[in-house]
Coordinates of C-alpha atoms in Angstrom, one line a residue:
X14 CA -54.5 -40.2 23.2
X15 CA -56.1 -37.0 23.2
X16 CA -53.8 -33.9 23.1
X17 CA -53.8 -30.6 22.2
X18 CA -50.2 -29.2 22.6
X19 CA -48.6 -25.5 21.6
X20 CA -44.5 -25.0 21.9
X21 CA -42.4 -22.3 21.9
X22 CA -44.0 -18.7 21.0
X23 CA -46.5 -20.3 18.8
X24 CA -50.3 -19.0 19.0
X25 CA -51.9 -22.4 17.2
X26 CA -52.1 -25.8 18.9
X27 CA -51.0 -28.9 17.0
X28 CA -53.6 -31.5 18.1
X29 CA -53.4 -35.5 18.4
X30 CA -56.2 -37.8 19.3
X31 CA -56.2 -41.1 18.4
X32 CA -54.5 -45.2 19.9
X33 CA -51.3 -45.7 19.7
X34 CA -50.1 -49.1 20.7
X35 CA -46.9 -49.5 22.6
X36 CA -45.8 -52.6 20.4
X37 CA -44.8 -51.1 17.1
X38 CA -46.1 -54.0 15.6
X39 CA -49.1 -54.2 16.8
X40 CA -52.1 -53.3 14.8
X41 CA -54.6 -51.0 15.9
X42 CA -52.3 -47.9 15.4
X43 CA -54.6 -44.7 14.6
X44 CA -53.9 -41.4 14.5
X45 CA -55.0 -38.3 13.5
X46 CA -53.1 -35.2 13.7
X47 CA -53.9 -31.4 12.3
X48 CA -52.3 -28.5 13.1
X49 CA -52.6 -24.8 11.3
X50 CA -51.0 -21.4 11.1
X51 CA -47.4 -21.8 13.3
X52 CA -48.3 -24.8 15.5
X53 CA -45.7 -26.7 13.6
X54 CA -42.7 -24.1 13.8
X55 CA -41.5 -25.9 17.6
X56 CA -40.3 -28.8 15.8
X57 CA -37.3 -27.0 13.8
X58 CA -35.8 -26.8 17.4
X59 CA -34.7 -30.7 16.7
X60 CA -32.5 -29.6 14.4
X61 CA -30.8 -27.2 16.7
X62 CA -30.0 -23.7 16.3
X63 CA -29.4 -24.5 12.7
X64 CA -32.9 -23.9 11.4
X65 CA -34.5 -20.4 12.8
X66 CA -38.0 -20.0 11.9
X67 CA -39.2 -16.6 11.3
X68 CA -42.7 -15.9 9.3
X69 CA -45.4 -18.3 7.0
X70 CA -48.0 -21.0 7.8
X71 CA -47.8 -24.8 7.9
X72 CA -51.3 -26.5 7.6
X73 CA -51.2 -30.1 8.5
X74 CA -53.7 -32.9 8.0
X75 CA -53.0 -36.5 9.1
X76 CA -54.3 -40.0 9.6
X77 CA -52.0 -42.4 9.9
X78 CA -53.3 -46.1 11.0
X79 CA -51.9 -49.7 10.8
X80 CA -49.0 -50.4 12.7
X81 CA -46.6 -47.8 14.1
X82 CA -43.8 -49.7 12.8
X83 CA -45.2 -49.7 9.2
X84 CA -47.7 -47.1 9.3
X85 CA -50.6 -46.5 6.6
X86 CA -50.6 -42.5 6.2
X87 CA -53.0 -40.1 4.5
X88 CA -53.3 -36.6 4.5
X89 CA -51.5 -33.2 3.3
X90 CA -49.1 -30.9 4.3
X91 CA -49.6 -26.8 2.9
X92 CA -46.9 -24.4 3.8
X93 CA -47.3 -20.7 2.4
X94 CA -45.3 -17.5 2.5
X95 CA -42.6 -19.3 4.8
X96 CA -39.6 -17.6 5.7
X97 CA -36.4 -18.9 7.6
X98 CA -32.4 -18.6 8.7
X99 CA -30.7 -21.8 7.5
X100 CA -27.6 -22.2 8.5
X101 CA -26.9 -18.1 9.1
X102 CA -28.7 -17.7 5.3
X103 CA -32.1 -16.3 4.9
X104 CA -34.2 -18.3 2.7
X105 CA -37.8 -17.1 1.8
X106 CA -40.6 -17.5 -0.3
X107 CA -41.3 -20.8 0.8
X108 CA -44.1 -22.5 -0.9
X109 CA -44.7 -25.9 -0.5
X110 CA -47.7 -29.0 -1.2
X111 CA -46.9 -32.4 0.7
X112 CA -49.7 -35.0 0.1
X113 CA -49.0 -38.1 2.2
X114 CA -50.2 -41.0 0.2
X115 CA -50.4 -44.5 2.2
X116 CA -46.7 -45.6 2.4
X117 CA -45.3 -42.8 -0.1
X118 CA -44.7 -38.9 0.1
X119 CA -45.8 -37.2 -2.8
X120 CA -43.9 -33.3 -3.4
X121 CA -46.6 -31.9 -5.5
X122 CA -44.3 -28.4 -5.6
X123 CA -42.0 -26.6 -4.0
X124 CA -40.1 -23.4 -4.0
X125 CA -37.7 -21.1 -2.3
X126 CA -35.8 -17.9 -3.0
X127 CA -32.5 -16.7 -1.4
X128 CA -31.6 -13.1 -2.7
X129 CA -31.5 -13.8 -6.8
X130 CA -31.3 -18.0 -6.2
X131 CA -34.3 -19.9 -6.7
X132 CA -34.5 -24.0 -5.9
X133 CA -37.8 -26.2 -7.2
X134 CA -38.4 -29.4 -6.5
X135 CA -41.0 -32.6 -7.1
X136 CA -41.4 -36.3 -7.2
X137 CA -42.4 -39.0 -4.7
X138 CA -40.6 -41.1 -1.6
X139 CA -41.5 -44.0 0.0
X140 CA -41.4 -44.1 3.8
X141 CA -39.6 -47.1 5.0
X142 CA -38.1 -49.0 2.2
X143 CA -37.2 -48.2 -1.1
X144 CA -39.5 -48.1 -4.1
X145 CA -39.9 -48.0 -7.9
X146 CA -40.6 -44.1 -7.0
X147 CA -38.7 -41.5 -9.1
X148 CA -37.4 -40.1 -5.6
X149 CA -37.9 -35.9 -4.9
X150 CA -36.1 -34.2 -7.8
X151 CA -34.6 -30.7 -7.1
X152 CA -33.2 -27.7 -9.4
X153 CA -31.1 -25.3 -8.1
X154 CA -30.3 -22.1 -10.3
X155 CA -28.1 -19.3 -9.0
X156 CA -28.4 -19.9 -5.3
X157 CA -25.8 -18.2 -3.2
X158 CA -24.4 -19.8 -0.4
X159 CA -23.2 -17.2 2.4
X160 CA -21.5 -18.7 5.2
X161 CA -18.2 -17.2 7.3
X162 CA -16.4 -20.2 5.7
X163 CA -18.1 -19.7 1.8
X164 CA -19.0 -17.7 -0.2
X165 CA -19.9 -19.2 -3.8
X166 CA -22.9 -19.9 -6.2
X167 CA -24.9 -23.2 -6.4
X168 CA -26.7 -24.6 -9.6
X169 CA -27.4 -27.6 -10.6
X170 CA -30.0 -31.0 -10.2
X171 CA -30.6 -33.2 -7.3
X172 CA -32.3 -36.2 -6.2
X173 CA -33.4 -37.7 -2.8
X174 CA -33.8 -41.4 -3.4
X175 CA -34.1 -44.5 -1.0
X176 CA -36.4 -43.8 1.8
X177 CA -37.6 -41.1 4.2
X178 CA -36.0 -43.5 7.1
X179 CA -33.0 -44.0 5.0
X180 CA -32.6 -41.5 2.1
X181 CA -29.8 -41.2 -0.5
X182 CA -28.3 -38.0 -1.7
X183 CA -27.6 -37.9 -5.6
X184 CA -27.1 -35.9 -8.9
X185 CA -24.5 -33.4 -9.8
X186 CA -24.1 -29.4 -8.7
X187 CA -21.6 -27.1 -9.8
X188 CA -19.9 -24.5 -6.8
X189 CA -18.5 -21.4 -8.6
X190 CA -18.3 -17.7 -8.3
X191 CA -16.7 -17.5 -5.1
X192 CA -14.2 -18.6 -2.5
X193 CA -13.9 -21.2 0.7
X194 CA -12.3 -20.8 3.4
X195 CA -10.2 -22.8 5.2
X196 CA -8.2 -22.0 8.7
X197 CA -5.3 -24.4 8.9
X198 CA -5.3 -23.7 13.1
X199 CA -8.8 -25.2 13.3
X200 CA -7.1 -28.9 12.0
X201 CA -3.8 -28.7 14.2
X202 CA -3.2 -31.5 15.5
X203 CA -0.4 -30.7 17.6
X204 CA 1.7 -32.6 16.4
X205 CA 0.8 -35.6 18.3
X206 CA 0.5 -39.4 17.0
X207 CA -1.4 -41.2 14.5
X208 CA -4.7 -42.4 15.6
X209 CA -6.0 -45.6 14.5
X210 CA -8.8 -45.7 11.9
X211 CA -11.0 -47.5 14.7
X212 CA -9.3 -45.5 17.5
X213 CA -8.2 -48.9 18.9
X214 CA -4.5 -49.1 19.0
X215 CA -3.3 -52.2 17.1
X216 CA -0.7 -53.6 19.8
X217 CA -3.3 -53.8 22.3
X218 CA -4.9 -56.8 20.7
X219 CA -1.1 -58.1 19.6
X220 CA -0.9 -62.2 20.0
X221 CA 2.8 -61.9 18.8
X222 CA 2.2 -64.1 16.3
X223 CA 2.3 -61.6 13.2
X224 CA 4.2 -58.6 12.8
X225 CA 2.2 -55.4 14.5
X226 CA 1.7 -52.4 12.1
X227 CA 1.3 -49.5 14.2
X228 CA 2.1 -46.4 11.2
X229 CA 1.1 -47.5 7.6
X230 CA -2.1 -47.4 5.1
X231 CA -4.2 -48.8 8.2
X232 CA -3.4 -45.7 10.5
X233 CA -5.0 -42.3 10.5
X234 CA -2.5 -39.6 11.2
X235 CA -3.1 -37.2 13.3
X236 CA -4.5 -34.5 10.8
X237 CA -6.2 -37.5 9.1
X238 CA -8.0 -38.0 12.5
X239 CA -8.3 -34.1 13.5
X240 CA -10.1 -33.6 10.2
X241 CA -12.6 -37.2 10.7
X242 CA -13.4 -35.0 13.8
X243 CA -14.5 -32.2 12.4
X244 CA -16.7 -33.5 10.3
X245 CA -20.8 -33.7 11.3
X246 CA -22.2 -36.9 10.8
X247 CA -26.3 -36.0 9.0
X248 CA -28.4 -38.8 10.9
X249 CA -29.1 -42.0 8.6
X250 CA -28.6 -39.5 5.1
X251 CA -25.9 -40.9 2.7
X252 CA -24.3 -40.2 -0.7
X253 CA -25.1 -42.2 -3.8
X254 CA -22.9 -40.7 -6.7
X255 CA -23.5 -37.0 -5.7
X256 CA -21.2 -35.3 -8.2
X257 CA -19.7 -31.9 -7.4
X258 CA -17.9 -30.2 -10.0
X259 CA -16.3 -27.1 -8.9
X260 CA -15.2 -23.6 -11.0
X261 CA -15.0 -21.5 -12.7
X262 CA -14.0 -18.8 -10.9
X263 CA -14.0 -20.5 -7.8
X264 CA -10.8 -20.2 -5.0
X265 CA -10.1 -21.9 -1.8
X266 CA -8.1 -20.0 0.4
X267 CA -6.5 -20.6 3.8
X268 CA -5.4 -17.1 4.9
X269 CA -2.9 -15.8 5.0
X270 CA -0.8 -19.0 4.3
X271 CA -2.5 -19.8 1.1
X272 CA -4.5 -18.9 -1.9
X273 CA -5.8 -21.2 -5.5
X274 CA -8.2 -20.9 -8.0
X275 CA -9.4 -24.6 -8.3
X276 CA -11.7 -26.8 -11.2
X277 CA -12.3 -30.2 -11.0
X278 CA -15.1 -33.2 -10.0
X279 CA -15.6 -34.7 -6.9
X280 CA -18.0 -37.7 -6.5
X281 CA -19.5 -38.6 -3.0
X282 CA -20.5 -42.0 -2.0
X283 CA -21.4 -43.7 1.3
X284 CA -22.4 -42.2 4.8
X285 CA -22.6 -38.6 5.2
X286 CA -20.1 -38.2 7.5
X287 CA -16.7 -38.5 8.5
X288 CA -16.4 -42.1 6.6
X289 CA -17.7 -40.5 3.3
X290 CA -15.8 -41.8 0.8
X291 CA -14.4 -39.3 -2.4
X292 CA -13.1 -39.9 -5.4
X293 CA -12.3 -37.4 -7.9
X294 CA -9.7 -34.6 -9.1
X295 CA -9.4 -31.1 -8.1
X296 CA -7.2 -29.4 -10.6
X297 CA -5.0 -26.1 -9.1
X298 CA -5.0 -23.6 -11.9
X299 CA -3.4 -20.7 -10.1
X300 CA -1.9 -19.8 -6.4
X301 CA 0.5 -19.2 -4.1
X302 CA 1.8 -20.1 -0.7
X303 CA 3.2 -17.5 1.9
X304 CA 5.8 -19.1 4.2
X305 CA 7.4 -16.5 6.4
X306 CA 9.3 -13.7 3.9
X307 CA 8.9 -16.3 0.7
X308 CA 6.1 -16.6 -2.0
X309 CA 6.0 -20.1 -3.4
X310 CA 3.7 -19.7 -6.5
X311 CA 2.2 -22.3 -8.4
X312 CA 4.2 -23.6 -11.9
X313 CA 1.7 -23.3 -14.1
X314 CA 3.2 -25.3 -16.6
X315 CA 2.8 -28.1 -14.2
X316 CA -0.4 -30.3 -14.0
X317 CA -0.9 -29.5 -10.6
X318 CA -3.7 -31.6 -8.6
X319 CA -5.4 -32.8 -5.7
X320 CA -6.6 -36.4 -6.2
X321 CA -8.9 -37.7 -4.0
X322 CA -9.2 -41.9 -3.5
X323 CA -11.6 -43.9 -0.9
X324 CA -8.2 -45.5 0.3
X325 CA -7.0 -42.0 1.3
X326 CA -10.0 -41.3 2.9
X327 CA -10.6 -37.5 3.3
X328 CA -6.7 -36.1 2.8
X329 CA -6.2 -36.1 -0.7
X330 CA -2.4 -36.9 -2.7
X331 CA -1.3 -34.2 -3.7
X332 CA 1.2 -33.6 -6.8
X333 CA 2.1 -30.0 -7.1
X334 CA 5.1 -27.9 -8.4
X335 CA 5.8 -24.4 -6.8
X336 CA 8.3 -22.0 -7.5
X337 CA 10.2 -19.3 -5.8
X338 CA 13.2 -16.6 -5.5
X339 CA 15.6 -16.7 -2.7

C-alpha cells in the first residue's frame, strides 16, 4: 500500500504506505499513516450530518504494526484552534493531544468551549479489551446545550471506561437551567396494537400446550413500541451507572398540552439505545395539564412522581394527583 488520498474540500493529503495483510490475524501488519492541517476533516462525514467541521488543524502520526486484528500502535494525534457544529451547537476552541501508546490511548489534554461552557478531559483507554487504565475522565462546567427540543445547562464529571472497540459511558451530570421539549404527536401511535418486545407475535409459535399471553408485562404497547423506535441506537457505546440528576430549575414541557418543573435522579445502565435500561425517580414539583377548556394543575401536597424500573422499560409508572374546577 502506497496512498496518498485528499476528501471532501480539504487542501492536505492524508497518506498511507505500508502491508496490510488480508487475514486479520496474520502478522506482518505495518502501517504508517501521517496527515496535517485539514486532511483528516473527511472522516466526520461517517458520522453523518451530525458533526460539521468548520476551522482548526489535525496533525497525525501513526505506526501501527502486528496484526490488524490486534494491532501494536504508536504515534500522536495534535488538534489546534478546531472549531465545529455538533449536533446544530457550535463548539470551539478545540485543543487536543492524543499519544497512541502500543495497545492504549493516552488523552494528554483536552479542551472545548461552547459560549460560557467549558469541558476538559484526560486519562488513558485501551483499544480492544479492557484494562487496569483509569479510562478518559471528563469535567463539564456550565455547558449549554441548544437544541429545538432543549434548552438547559450541563455540569458535572464523566468517564469513558472499557475499550475504544467497546467503551462504557459512566459518572454523574446534573441538567438544569432550562426546559425540554416534548411533542406528544411525534409518539402517536395511532392507536393501534401492542407490539411484542421481540416484534414476534406470541401465537405464532403457540404449541397449545400452555396458555398464550398476547397483552401483559411481556408486551410492548403501542407507545411503548413507538417510543423504542425513536430512539437511536450509538454503535457498540453503553451505559455503566451514568447518573443524571436533573433540577433545579429545570421544566419539561410538551406544548401546549403540558408543562412541570421536575428534580430527581436517573441512572443508566446497558446498551445505548432503545433497550437501555433506567432506574430512578423524577419528582413533579409544579405543573399543569391543558385538556380542551380545563386546567388540571398539579396537588402540590401530593408526592407526585415518575418512577422509572428496567421492568417498565422506557415508560415510567406514574403516581400523580391533579386538580381542577368544573
Amino acid at each position: 500500500m502506497d496512498l496518498s488520498l485528499r476528501g471532501g474540500e480539504s487542501k492536505n493529503t492524508v497518506d498511507l504506505v505500508g502491508t496490510v495483510p488480508l487475514d486479520p490475524v496474520e502478522k506482518g501488519f505495518e502501517l504508517r499513516a501521517s496527515s496535517r492541517g485539514d486532511g483528516l476533516v473527511f472522516l466526520t462525514s461517517l458520522v453523518g450530518d451530525q458533526v460539521q467541521w468548520q476551522q482548526g488543524s489535525l496533525d497525525l502520526q501513526l505506526l501501527a504494526r502486528g496484526t490488524l486484528a490486534e494491532p501494536i500502535v504508536n504515534g500522536f494525534l495534535r488538534v489546534d484552534n478546531g472549531a465545529l457544529v455538533l449536533a446544530g451547537q457550535t463548539v470551539d476552541a478545540v485543543q487536543a493531544t492524543v499519544f497512541f501508546d502500543f495497545q492504549q490511548l493516552q488523552l494528554e489534554r483536552f479542551t472545548a468551549r461552547s459560549g460560557e461552557g467549558l469541558l476538559t478531559g484526560s486519562g488513558s483507554l485501551a483499544f480492544q479489551q479492557e484494562a487496569d487504565a483509569p479510562g478518559l475522565n471528563f469535567t463539564v462546567k456550565s455547558f449549554p446545550i441548544r437544541r429545538p427540543d432543549a434548552q438547559l445547562q450541563l455540569d458535572g464529571a464523566l468517564t469513558l471506561q472499557g475499550s475504544l472497540s467497546q467503551p462504557a459511558l459512566g459518572g454523574e451530570v446534573k441538567l438544569s437551567k432550562g426546559a425540554i421539549s416534548v411533542s406528544p404527536s411525534e409518539l402517536s401511535s395511532g392507536g393501534g396494537p401492542g407490539v411484542p418486545v421481540d416484534a414476534e407475535i406470541p401465537e405464532a409459535f403457540w404449541d397449545f400446550q400452555k396458555p398464550v399471553v398476547v397483552r401483559g408485562p411481556r408486551v410492548e404497547s403501542a407507545d411503548a413500541a413507538a417510543l423504542r423506535r425513536r430512539v437511536p441506537r450509538l454503535g457498540s457505546l453503553s451505559f455503566r451507572n451514568l447518573r443524571v440528576a436533573l433540577g433545579p430549575d429545570l421544566r419539561i414541557t410538551a406544548p401546549p398540552v403540558a408543562q412541570f418543573l421536575t428534580g430527581g435522579l436517573l441512572t443508566f445502565n446497558g446498551s445505548a439505545g432503545p433497550d437501555v435500561r433506567i432506574s430512578g425517580v423524577v419528582k413533579l414539583l409544579k405543573g399543569r395539564v391543558s385538556l380542551l377548556t380545563n386546567v388540571l394543575k398539579l396537588d402540590v401536597s401530593n408526592t407526585n412522581v415518575a418512577v422509572f424500573t428496567p421492568s417498565l422499560g422506557l415508560l415510567p409508572y406514574l403516581d400523580v394527583v391533579f386538580t381542577t374546577r368544573v
